[in-house]
Amino acid sequence: MKQDERGYVLILVLVTMAALAVLSLAAIQVNLATNKQTNLRVDETQLDTDVKGVLDVLVADLRATFPLHDANVVQPYMENEQLFQSKVETVLKQDTLYAGTRQSGDNDIRYSITRSTADQANAPFTTVLTLTATGTTKAKPEQPMQTSSYSQEVYVTALPSFLYYVLGSDDTLTVNGPPKIEGNLFAGTRLSLERDAKYQLKDQINTLNNSASSRFYLDGRIDLGNGATCDGCETPNYFTNSTTPGVNHEPEIGPVESSFSNFNYDYSVVQYVNRFMGSLADIPYNSNPADEIFAKSNITRTNEPFIEQIYRPVNSNKPELLKTNLIDQGKLDAITGMQIVRLHPEAIANYTGKDGISIVISKSIASKTTPLLLDGDVTIDSLNEITISRPLIINGDLTIRGKVAFNTTVYALGDTYIDGADLLPATAGGNDSSLVLLSKGKILLNRINEFQNTSSTLQAFMYSASTEPTRLYAVGSIINMKGGLYSKGPLEVNTFRGTFKSLPEQANKQASFAPGNVDAYAEVDKSRLVMEYNEGVFRQITTLPVTNQLQLFVGQQLKQ
């Protein structure tokens, strides 16, 4: 009996040992599988890190190839479009093995730099590159080979930075009063914010108080230049991004994310002309554009496209058929190439107006890509709406009055006066047409909807290269701008949120600002300065200006 019991015990022990052995083997297998999966996850994470690190290296190499530099330097590849495209060709790569140090020793990475399908051949000094990096793990026992691929788009462009902002200055940007702004702001050295507005009557500067509960409506961010400060950004209850009264908002404020490049006006106008020089010698970049283009160049000159009228010349009693300073639409549109248009001597000799003589455009100008070079002051003025769809380069001051629709770029080498004008899109209700105005001198916006409570439209991007202060007053006036305003020098914006009661026409202007005649409001829809960024300007890419430095806009890294 004891022998049988010992046998049962032995069998039980053997069965137990067998069961434990099976469990141990299973545990070992599970542990091995877990370790294998852990190793695979570690390898996959490291592979992704290596691949994305190589893309970072490629972007850094592009920044080194197209660096920001002294604003007055013109790199050889920025002298013309052909040299720029040749420079781009030097960075293109196809399925190249990465031999740097940004990947671990267990991974091999190959990369390509190609032109993106989004690249536009007609975009001046602009290309879109697609960076692709693909990594594979090296073979290991009992582990499958892993692959990871990421891509990233990089925009390389000489389009000026100001086209990306609705309001900005290379210097100090001052905003006195609560506007309504949809878009981004830029301040190069300092941003200053105050709730109350300033206005000027004759030589006297006065203050108009806004509602204490009014808020700066901003749907966008505030970019600051290196070392720039903001006075007023920390004021409580100052910003909103809602039309509902009392809603607070803290906008994104900080250093500019992209490689910001200042605008070189002289380079830009010379490069624009050089696009169309053909067999003629290019205008040099290190010179005075007005002198080189309008006085020294071999560009064809004409004084023919002017209306002729019968009138009596100065110091004569006999009427004659003489040239005037009024542009003849048909003759002007017949000029297909780039020519310099200047006033006829007899128009100058017989001019009797009280203001200085200027070239007057009162009819539409047909669409052409080649610019017209107008030598002298220019006034664009019409009782009826006209359309300007051809680039203009003006060697003098520019004045715009009336209703004018634009779909082009205008350079004014003097000052610019927007005098009670409506600046409209060339297509009704369209966002893809706009005036891009580049003024070497000051820009003055004058008498726009003065003391009225309804607004007209200014669809334009305006840039002033003057280092003198530019001032915008939307206090008695209402300014509704779809585009942007940017100044190389200080830019001061003053705006009121409220309404004015009607007064007789003969009333003194100071009476309009009397306490009983002014109603201040907190509601955003009572803003007298409304600015909205218009990205549709980039659809007129062929006529946009460029500067002498390239910016890189880097997209997100996307896993393939």
Tab-separated table of C-alpha atoms in Angstrom, residues 102-500:
chain	number	residue	atom	x	y	z
A	102	ARG	CA	22.207	62.833	-37.600
A	103	GLN	CA	21.194	59.142	-37.808
A	104	SER	CA	22.081	56.182	-35.591
A	105	GLY	CA	24.439	53.476	-36.853
A	106	ASP	CA	21.558	51.004	-37.180
A	107	ASN	CA	19.717	52.922	-39.923
A	108	ASP	CA	20.366	53.870	-43.540
A	109	ILE	CA	18.650	57.024	-44.867
A	110	ARG	CA	18.268	58.227	-48.431
A	111	TYR	CA	16.859	61.628	-49.375
A	112	SER	CA	15.625	63.633	-52.357
A	113	ILE	CA	15.106	67.347	-53.019
A	114	THR	CA	12.782	67.934	-55.974
A	115	ARG	CA	10.581	70.675	-57.363
A	116	SER	CA	7.102	70.408	-55.904
A	117	THR	CA	3.996	69.912	-58.001
A	118	ALA	CA	2.880	73.219	-56.431
A	119	ASP	CA	5.812	75.063	-58.056
A	120	GLN	CA	4.768	77.817	-60.487
A	121	ALA	CA	7.091	78.515	-63.382
A	122	ASN	CA	5.774	82.084	-63.771
A	123	ALA	CA	6.363	83.101	-60.146
A	124	PRO	CA	9.332	85.533	-60.031
A	125	PHE	CA	12.263	84.389	-57.862
A	126	THR	CA	10.084	81.759	-56.240
A	127	THR	CA	10.246	77.986	-56.100
A	128	VAL	CA	8.572	75.284	-54.045
A	129	LEU	CA	10.760	72.326	-53.074
A	130	THR	CA	9.703	68.933	-51.740
A	131	LEU	CA	12.152	67.317	-49.315
A	132	THR	CA	11.767	63.556	-48.860
A	133	ALA	CA	13.766	61.275	-46.538
A	134	THR	CA	13.329	57.493	-46.295
A	135	GLY	CA	15.068	55.375	-43.673
A	136	THR	CA	15.455	51.599	-43.335
A	137	THR	CA	16.780	49.549	-40.439
A	138	LYS	CA	19.752	47.300	-41.005
A	139	ALA	CA	19.086	43.533	-41.024
A	140	LYS	CA	19.006	41.866	-37.592
A	141	PRO	CA	18.406	38.215	-36.647
A	142	GLU	CA	14.721	37.346	-36.330
A	143	GLN	CA	13.649	40.981	-36.857
A	144	PRO	CA	11.934	42.248	-40.001
A	145	MET	CA	13.427	45.256	-41.818
A	146	GLN	CA	11.521	48.476	-41.062
A	147	THR	CA	10.998	51.512	-43.291
A	148	SER	CA	9.963	55.085	-42.459
A	149	SER	CA	9.451	57.994	-44.846
A	150	TYR	CA	8.689	61.686	-44.236
A	151	SER	CA	8.276	64.642	-46.592
A	152	GLN	CA	8.283	68.402	-46.135
A	153	GLU	CA	7.640	71.356	-48.451
A	154	VAL	CA	9.840	74.451	-48.404
A	155	TYR	CA	8.838	77.688	-50.142
A	156	VAL	CA	11.838	79.721	-51.290
A	157	THR	CA	10.715	83.172	-52.371
A	158	ALA	CA	11.897	86.739	-52.839
A	159	LEU	CA	8.379	88.109	-52.417
A	160	PRO	CA	8.620	90.874	-49.799
A	161	SER	CA	7.654	90.153	-46.209
A	162	PHE	CA	5.208	93.044	-46.045
A	163	LEU	CA	2.813	91.152	-48.328
A	164	TYR	CA	2.187	88.749	-45.442
A	165	TYR	CA	0.988	91.451	-43.010
A	166	VAL	CA	-2.101	93.594	-42.779
A	167	LEU	CA	-0.295	96.274	-40.747
A	168	GLY	CA	3.385	96.715	-39.991
A	169	SER	CA	6.565	98.752	-39.761
A	170	ASP	CA	10.290	98.012	-39.858
A	171	ASP	CA	10.476	100.613	-37.088
A	172	THR	CA	7.868	101.496	-34.431
A	173	LEU	CA	4.219	100.587	-34.939
A	174	THR	CA	1.814	102.707	-32.889
A	175	VAL	CA	-1.913	101.951	-32.713
A	176	ASN	CA	-3.975	104.558	-30.864
A	177	GLY	CA	-7.564	103.396	-30.559
A	178	PRO	CA	-9.460	100.127	-31.098
A	179	PRO	CA	-9.532	99.010	-34.737
A	180	LYS	CA	-11.013	95.833	-36.189
A	181	ILE	CA	-8.170	93.856	-37.777
A	182	GLU	CA	-8.203	90.423	-39.396
A	183	GLY	CA	-4.619	89.468	-40.171
A	184	ASN	CA	-1.128	89.626	-38.688
A	185	LEU	CA	0.835	92.643	-37.411
A	186	PHE	CA	4.580	93.289	-37.447
A	187	ALA	CA	6.659	95.717	-35.389
A	188	GLY	CA	10.372	95.841	-36.140
A	189	THR	CA	11.583	97.686	-33.032
A	190	ARG	CA	8.571	98.550	-30.871
A	191	LEU	CA	4.799	98.179	-30.671
A	192	SER	CA	2.895	100.845	-28.753
A	193	LEU	CA	-0.813	100.525	-27.904
A	194	GLU	CA	-3.144	103.202	-26.481
A	195	ARG	CA	-6.945	103.181	-26.187
A	196	ASP	CA	-7.525	106.858	-27.077
A	197	ALA	CA	-6.992	108.340	-30.538
A	198	LYS	CA	-5.154	111.429	-31.703
A	199	TYR	CA	-6.360	113.679	-34.510
A	200	GLN	CA	-4.922	116.762	-36.163
A	201	LEU	CA	-6.645	120.009	-37.082
A	202	LYS	CA	-4.275	122.371	-38.865
A	203	ASP	CA	-1.126	122.334	-36.718
A	204	GLN	CA	-2.803	121.244	-33.483
A	205	ILE	CA	-2.783	117.642	-32.178
A	206	ASN	CA	-5.844	116.714	-30.093
A	207	THR	CA	-7.097	113.578	-28.337
A	208	LEU	CA	-10.479	111.882	-28.782
A	209	ASN	CA	-11.454	109.446	-26.027
A	210	ASN	CA	-12.732	106.005	-26.957
A	211	SER	CA	-15.084	104.020	-24.756
A	212	ALA	CA	-13.223	102.593	-21.740
A	213	SER	CA	-14.763	99.179	-22.486
A	214	SER	CA	-13.807	99.148	-26.177
A	215	ARG	CA	-11.374	96.414	-27.196
A	216	PHE	CA	-8.825	96.034	-29.988
A	217	TYR	CA	-10.363	93.371	-32.249
A	218	LEU	CA	-7.544	91.171	-33.594
A	219	ASP	CA	-8.018	87.902	-35.449
A	220	GLY	CA	-4.333	87.166	-36.028
A	221	ARG	CA	-0.967	87.274	-34.306
A	222	ILE	CA	1.578	89.980	-33.510
A	223	ASP	CA	5.106	89.336	-34.821
A	224	LEU	CA	8.015	91.242	-33.304
A	225	GLY	CA	11.473	91.859	-34.757
A	226	ASN	CA	14.648	90.909	-32.925
A	227	GLY	CA	14.715	92.724	-29.591
A	228	ALA	CA	11.396	94.487	-30.210
A	229	THR	CA	9.173	95.347	-27.244
A	230	CYS	CA	5.453	95.889	-26.789
A	231	ASP	CA	4.036	98.709	-24.652
A	232	GLY	CA	0.399	98.042	-23.804
A	233	CYS	CA	0.184	94.370	-24.754
A	234	GLU	CA	-0.223	93.431	-21.068
A	235	THR	CA	-3.103	95.860	-20.462
A	236	PRO	CA	-6.045	93.853	-19.069
A	237	ASN	CA	-9.279	93.682	-21.078
A	238	TYR	CA	-7.592	95.210	-24.123
A	239	PHE	CA	-7.945	92.604	-26.916
A	240	THR	CA	-10.866	90.614	-28.271
A	241	ASN	CA	-11.494	88.279	-31.194
A	242	SER	CA	-15.263	88.303	-30.816
A	243	THR	CA	-17.962	90.756	-31.862
A	244	THR	CA	-19.754	89.979	-28.594
A	245	PRO	CA	-19.108	92.847	-26.146
A	246	GLY	CA	-16.955	92.052	-23.120
A	247	VAL	CA	-15.172	88.971	-24.501
A	248	ASN	CA	-11.438	89.000	-23.733
A	249	HIS	CA	-8.690	87.468	-25.865
A	250	GLU	CA	-4.922	87.137	-25.559
A	251	PRO	CA	-3.377	87.125	-29.046
A	252	GLU	CA	-0.203	85.263	-29.904
A	253	ILE	CA	2.678	87.723	-29.498
A	254	GLY	CA	6.319	86.898	-30.104
A	255	PRO	CA	9.329	86.799	-32.437
A	256	VAL	CA	8.635	86.309	-36.128
A	257	GLU	CA	8.646	82.617	-37.058
A	258	SER	CA	9.983	82.844	-40.607
A	259	SER	CA	13.237	84.376	-41.850
A	260	PHE	CA	11.986	87.967	-42.131
A	261	SER	CA	13.661	90.047	-44.849
A	262	ASN	CA	13.478	93.814	-45.183
A	263	PHE	CA	12.354	95.268	-48.500
A	264	ASN	CA	15.010	96.828	-50.777
A	265	TYR	CA	13.011	99.339	-52.826
A	266	ASP	CA	15.725	100.329	-55.311
A	267	TYR	CA	16.564	96.696	-56.107
A	268	SER	CA	12.891	95.880	-56.537
A	269	VAL	CA	12.116	98.581	-59.095
A	270	VAL	CA	15.320	97.904	-61.069
A	271	GLN	CA	14.644	94.161	-61.116
A	272	TYR	CA	11.081	94.798	-62.264
A	273	VAL	CA	12.310	96.846	-65.224
A	274	ASN	CA	15.070	94.351	-66.038
A	275	ARG	CA	12.460	91.611	-66.533
A	276	PHE	CA	11.468	93.365	-69.757
A	277	MET	CA	14.756	94.823	-71.068
A	278	GLY	CA	15.133	92.141	-73.744
A	279	SER	CA	18.242	92.851	-75.829
A	280	LEU	CA	18.933	96.145	-74.029
A	281	ALA	CA	21.579	96.311	-71.309
A	282	ASP	CA	20.177	95.679	-67.842
A	283	ILE	CA	19.861	98.566	-65.409
A	284	PRO	CA	22.650	98.278	-62.776
A	285	TYR	CA	21.533	97.516	-59.230
A	286	ASN	CA	23.980	99.843	-57.453
A	287	SER	CA	22.550	103.060	-58.860
A	288	ASN	CA	19.764	105.617	-58.571
A	289	PRO	CA	16.769	103.938	-60.262
A	290	ALA	CA	15.103	107.179	-61.365
A	291	ASP	CA	18.265	108.431	-63.060
A	292	GLU	CA	19.298	105.112	-64.606
A	293	ILE	CA	15.844	104.135	-65.885
A	294	PHE	CA	14.408	107.451	-67.023
A	295	ALA	CA	17.539	109.421	-68.044
A	296	LYS	CA	20.387	107.059	-68.935
A	297	SER	CA	18.740	103.917	-70.293
A	298	ASN	CA	18.117	103.132	-73.971
A	299	ILE	CA	14.426	102.412	-73.391
A	300	THR	CA	12.246	103.906	-76.142
A	301	ARG	CA	10.718	107.282	-75.263
A	302	THR	CA	7.474	108.776	-76.516
A	303	ASN	CA	5.294	111.846	-75.934
A	304	GLU	CA	2.570	110.803	-78.366
A	305	PRO	CA	-0.187	109.105	-76.291
A	306	PHE	CA	-1.874	112.359	-75.236
A	307	ILE	CA	-5.171	113.910	-76.253
A	308	GLU	CA	-4.940	116.854	-78.652
A	309	GLN	CA	-7.219	119.837	-78.206
A	310	ILE	CA	-7.664	123.171	-79.954
A	311	TYR	CA	-6.790	125.980	-77.583
A	312	ARG	CA	-4.866	129.220	-77.598
A	313	PRO	CA	-1.217	128.866	-76.635
A	314	VAL	CA	0.314	131.118	-74.019
A	315	ASN	CA	1.435	134.439	-75.581
A	316	SER	CA	-0.626	133.823	-78.728
A	317	ASN	CA	-4.039	134.888	-80.051
A	318	LYS	CA	-4.329	132.084	-82.601
A	319	PRO	CA	-5.964	128.808	-81.504
A	320	GLU	CA	-3.961	125.692	-82.375
A	321	LEU	CA	-4.299	121.911	-82.127
A	322	LEU	CA	-1.950	121.119	-79.271
A	323	LYS	CA	-1.047	118.212	-77.031
A	324	THR	CA	-2.531	118.233	-73.537
A	325	ASN	CA	-1.519	116.416	-70.376
A	326	LEU	CA	-4.523	114.048	-70.702
A	327	ILE	CA	-3.687	110.464	-71.661
A	328	ASP	CA	-5.250	109.196	-74.911
A	329	GLN	CA	-6.548	105.737	-73.998
A	330	GLY	CA	-6.352	104.272	-77.499
A	331	LYS	CA	-2.806	105.489	-78.157
A	332	LEU	CA	-1.618	104.326	-74.744
A	333	ASP	CA	-3.082	100.843	-75.147
A	334	ALA	CA	-1.382	100.597	-78.551
A	335	ILE	CA	2.001	100.645	-76.776
A	336	THR	CA	2.700	96.933	-76.345
A	337	GLY	CA	6.348	97.022	-75.259
A	338	MET	CA	8.012	98.838	-72.390
A	339	GLN	CA	8.314	102.559	-73.193
A	340	ILE	CA	8.925	105.772	-71.292
A	341	VAL	CA	5.957	108.144	-71.634
A	342	ARG	CA	6.668	111.815	-70.970
A	343	LEU	CA	4.706	115.024	-71.462
A	344	HIS	CA	4.979	116.804	-74.795
A	345	PRO	CA	6.921	120.112	-74.541
A	346	GLU	CA	3.957	122.083	-75.912
A	347	ALA	CA	1.708	120.694	-73.139
A	348	ILE	CA	4.196	121.885	-70.535
A	349	ALA	CA	4.717	125.276	-72.161
A	350	ASN	CA	0.998	126.034	-72.362
A	351	TYR	CA	-0.179	124.647	-69.039
A	352	THR	CA	-2.077	127.240	-66.986
A	353	GLY	CA	-3.404	125.204	-64.064
A	354	LYS	CA	-2.908	126.433	-60.520
A	355	ASP	CA	-1.271	123.165	-59.440
A	356	GLY	CA	1.859	121.686	-60.960
A	357	ILE	CA	1.325	119.846	-64.218
A	358	SER	CA	0.916	116.089	-64.108
A	359	ILE	CA	0.101	113.258	-66.484
A	360	VAL	CA	-3.650	112.682	-66.078
A	361	ILE	CA	-5.205	109.228	-66.516
A	362	SER	CA	-9.006	109.312	-66.630
A	363	LYS	CA	-9.733	106.172	-68.683
A	364	SER	CA	-9.052	102.478	-68.169
A	365	ILE	CA	-5.686	100.977	-69.132
A	366	ALA	CA	-5.815	97.583	-70.829
A	367	SER	CA	-4.199	94.533	-69.259
A	368	LYS	CA	-0.590	93.843	-70.298
A	369	THR	CA	2.358	92.344	-68.432
A	370	THR	CA	4.933	94.886	-69.653
A	371	PRO	CA	4.998	98.025	-67.487
A	372	LEU	CA	4.442	101.594	-68.609
A	373	LEU	CA	7.135	104.012	-67.429
A	374	LEU	CA	5.567	107.423	-66.771
A	375	ASP	CA	8.123	110.230	-66.468
A	376	GLY	CA	6.582	112.880	-64.219
A	377	ASP	CA	3.867	113.314	-61.619
A	378	VAL	CA	0.720	111.290	-62.331
A	379	THR	CA	-2.917	111.861	-61.376
A	380	ILE	CA	-5.438	109.037	-61.766
A	381	ASP	CA	-8.880	110.631	-61.585
A	382	SER	CA	-12.251	109.719	-63.030
A	383	LEU	CA	-15.897	110.479	-62.370
A	384	ASN	CA	-16.800	106.951	-63.485
A	385	GLU	CA	-15.120	103.733	-62.403
A	386	ILE	CA	-12.007	102.850	-64.416
A	387	THR	CA	-9.714	99.817	-64.336
A	388	ILE	CA	-5.908	99.759	-64.315
A	389	SER	CA	-4.542	96.303	-65.183
A	390	ARG	CA	-1.037	97.172	-66.356
A	391	PRO	CA	2.047	97.736	-64.169
A	392	LEU	CA	3.032	101.406	-63.811
A	393	ILE	CA	6.395	102.846	-62.782
A	394	ILE	CA	6.061	106.555	-62.042
A	395	ASN	CA	9.013	108.931	-61.828
A	396	GLY	CA	7.254	111.411	-59.567
A	397	ASP	CA	4.321	111.782	-57.192
A	398	LEU	CA	1.108	109.795	-57.575
A	399	THR	CA	-2.384	111.079	-56.761
A	400	ILE	CA	-5.455	108.828	-56.932
A	401	ARG	CA	-9.022	110.158	-56.816
A	402	GLY	CA	-12.408	108.726	-57.742
A	403	LYS	CA	-13.279	105.063	-58.250
A	404	VAL	CA	-10.355	103.062	-59.600
A	405	ALA	CA	-10.149	99.273	-59.860
A	406	PHE	CA	-6.676	97.739	-59.888
A	407	ASN	CA	-5.173	94.379	-60.752
A	408	THR	CA	-1.488	95.234	-60.855
A	409	THR	CA	1.605	96.699	-59.205
A	410	VAL	CA	2.388	100.429	-59.182
A	411	TYR	CA	5.771	101.933	-58.237
A	412	ALA	CA	5.781	105.647	-57.369
A	413	LEU	CA	9.287	107.090	-56.968
A	414	GLY	CA	7.850	110.124	-55.158
A	415	ASP	CA	5.053	110.561	-52.608
A	416	THR	CA	1.567	109.073	-52.902
A	417	TYR	CA	-1.760	110.758	-52.125
A	418	ILE	CA	-4.977	108.730	-51.873
A	419	ASP	CA	-7.485	111.576	-51.910
A	420	GLY	CA	-11.077	110.516	-51.229
A	421	ALA	CA	-10.664	107.504	-53.525
A	422	ASP	CA	-12.268	104.079	-53.746
A	423	LEU	CA	-9.642	101.441	-54.601
A	424	LEU	CA	-11.587	98.480	-55.936
A	425	PRO	CA	-10.852	94.951	-57.195
A	426	ALA	CA	-10.742	94.605	-60.963
A	427	THR	CA	-13.324	91.814	-60.768
A	428	ALA	CA	-16.600	92.553	-59.029
A	429	GLY	CA	-16.613	91.033	-55.559
A	430	GLY	CA	-13.255	89.380	-56.234
A	431	ASN	CA	-10.391	88.792	-53.826
A	432	ASP	CA	-7.888	87.821	-56.507
A	433	SER	CA	-7.179	91.321	-57.812
A	434	SER	CA	-5.692	94.214	-55.928
A	435	LEU	CA	-3.461	97.269	-56.094
A	436	VAL	CA	0.073	96.649	-54.858
A	437	LEU	CA	1.417	100.176	-54.317
A	438	LEU	CA	5.107	100.757	-53.634
A	439	SER	CA	5.867	104.374	-52.790
A	440	LYS	CA	9.459	105.586	-52.431
A	441	GLY	CA	8.123	108.523	-50.449
A	442	LYS	CA	5.294	109.049	-47.992
A	443	ILE	CA	1.749	107.724	-48.333
A	444	LEU	CA	-1.101	110.042	-47.318
A	445	LEU	CA	-4.681	108.771	-47.038
A	446	ASN	CA	-6.852	111.864	-47.050
A	447	ARG	CA	-10.546	112.708	-46.644
A	448	ILE	CA	-12.004	109.213	-46.901
A	449	ASN	CA	-15.702	109.207	-45.869
A	450	GLU	CA	-15.059	112.197	-43.624
A	451	PHE	CA	-17.576	112.435	-40.719
A	452	GLN	CA	-19.837	109.895	-42.417
A	453	ASN	CA	-21.071	106.659	-40.866
A	454	THR	CA	-20.755	104.439	-43.947
A	455	SER	CA	-17.556	103.317	-45.637
A	456	SER	CA	-16.108	102.699	-49.070
A	457	THR	CA	-13.421	100.156	-49.972
A	458	LEU	CA	-9.637	100.317	-50.277
A	459	GLN	CA	-8.511	96.989	-51.747
A	460	ALA	CA	-4.745	97.440	-51.773
A	461	PHE	CA	-1.376	96.580	-50.278
A	462	MET	CA	0.528	99.805	-49.675
A	463	TYR	CA	4.222	100.115	-48.821
A	464	SER	CA	6.155	103.301	-48.034
A	465	ALA	CA	9.961	103.221	-48.264
A	466	SER	CA	10.212	106.576	-46.492
A	467	THR	CA	11.955	106.678	-43.112
A	468	GLU	CA	9.757	109.626	-42.135
A	469	PRO	CA	6.706	108.786	-39.996
A	470	THR	CA	3.625	107.595	-41.855
A	471	ARG	CA	0.341	108.496	-40.152
A	472	LEU	CA	-3.083	107.012	-40.754
A	473	TYR	CA	-6.123	108.784	-39.316
A	474	ALA	CA	-9.422	106.909	-39.151
A	475	VAL	CA	-10.964	109.204	-36.572
A	476	GLY	CA	-13.314	111.481	-38.458
A	477	SER	CA	-12.760	109.346	-41.554
A	478	ILE	CA	-13.821	105.738	-42.061
A	479	ILE	CA	-11.227	103.475	-43.675
A	480	ASN	CA	-12.150	99.972	-44.788
A	481	MET	CA	-9.020	98.345	-46.213
A	482	LYS	CA	-8.748	94.869	-47.670
A	483	GLY	CA	-5.024	94.291	-48.053
A	484	GLY	CA	-2.389	95.939	-45.902
A	485	LEU	CA	-0.364	99.023	-44.971
A	486	TYR	CA	3.364	98.786	-44.233
A	487	SER	CA	6.075	101.386	-43.681
A	488	LYS	CA	9.854	101.271	-43.531
A	489	GLY	CA	9.759	104.162	-41.078
A	490	PRO	CA	7.521	104.600	-38.020
A	491	LEU	CA	3.822	103.970	-38.645
A	492	GLU	CA	1.210	105.618	-36.435
A	493	VAL	CA	-2.435	104.587	-36.666
A	494	ASN	CA	-5.195	106.578	-34.960
A	495	THR	CA	-8.771	105.370	-34.910
A	496	PHE	CA	-12.065	106.083	-33.196
A	497	ARG	CA	-14.893	103.640	-32.550
A	498	GLY	CA	-18.130	105.554	-32.737
A	499	THR	CA	-20.244	107.983	-34.763
A	500	PHE	CA	-20.559	111.707	-35.456
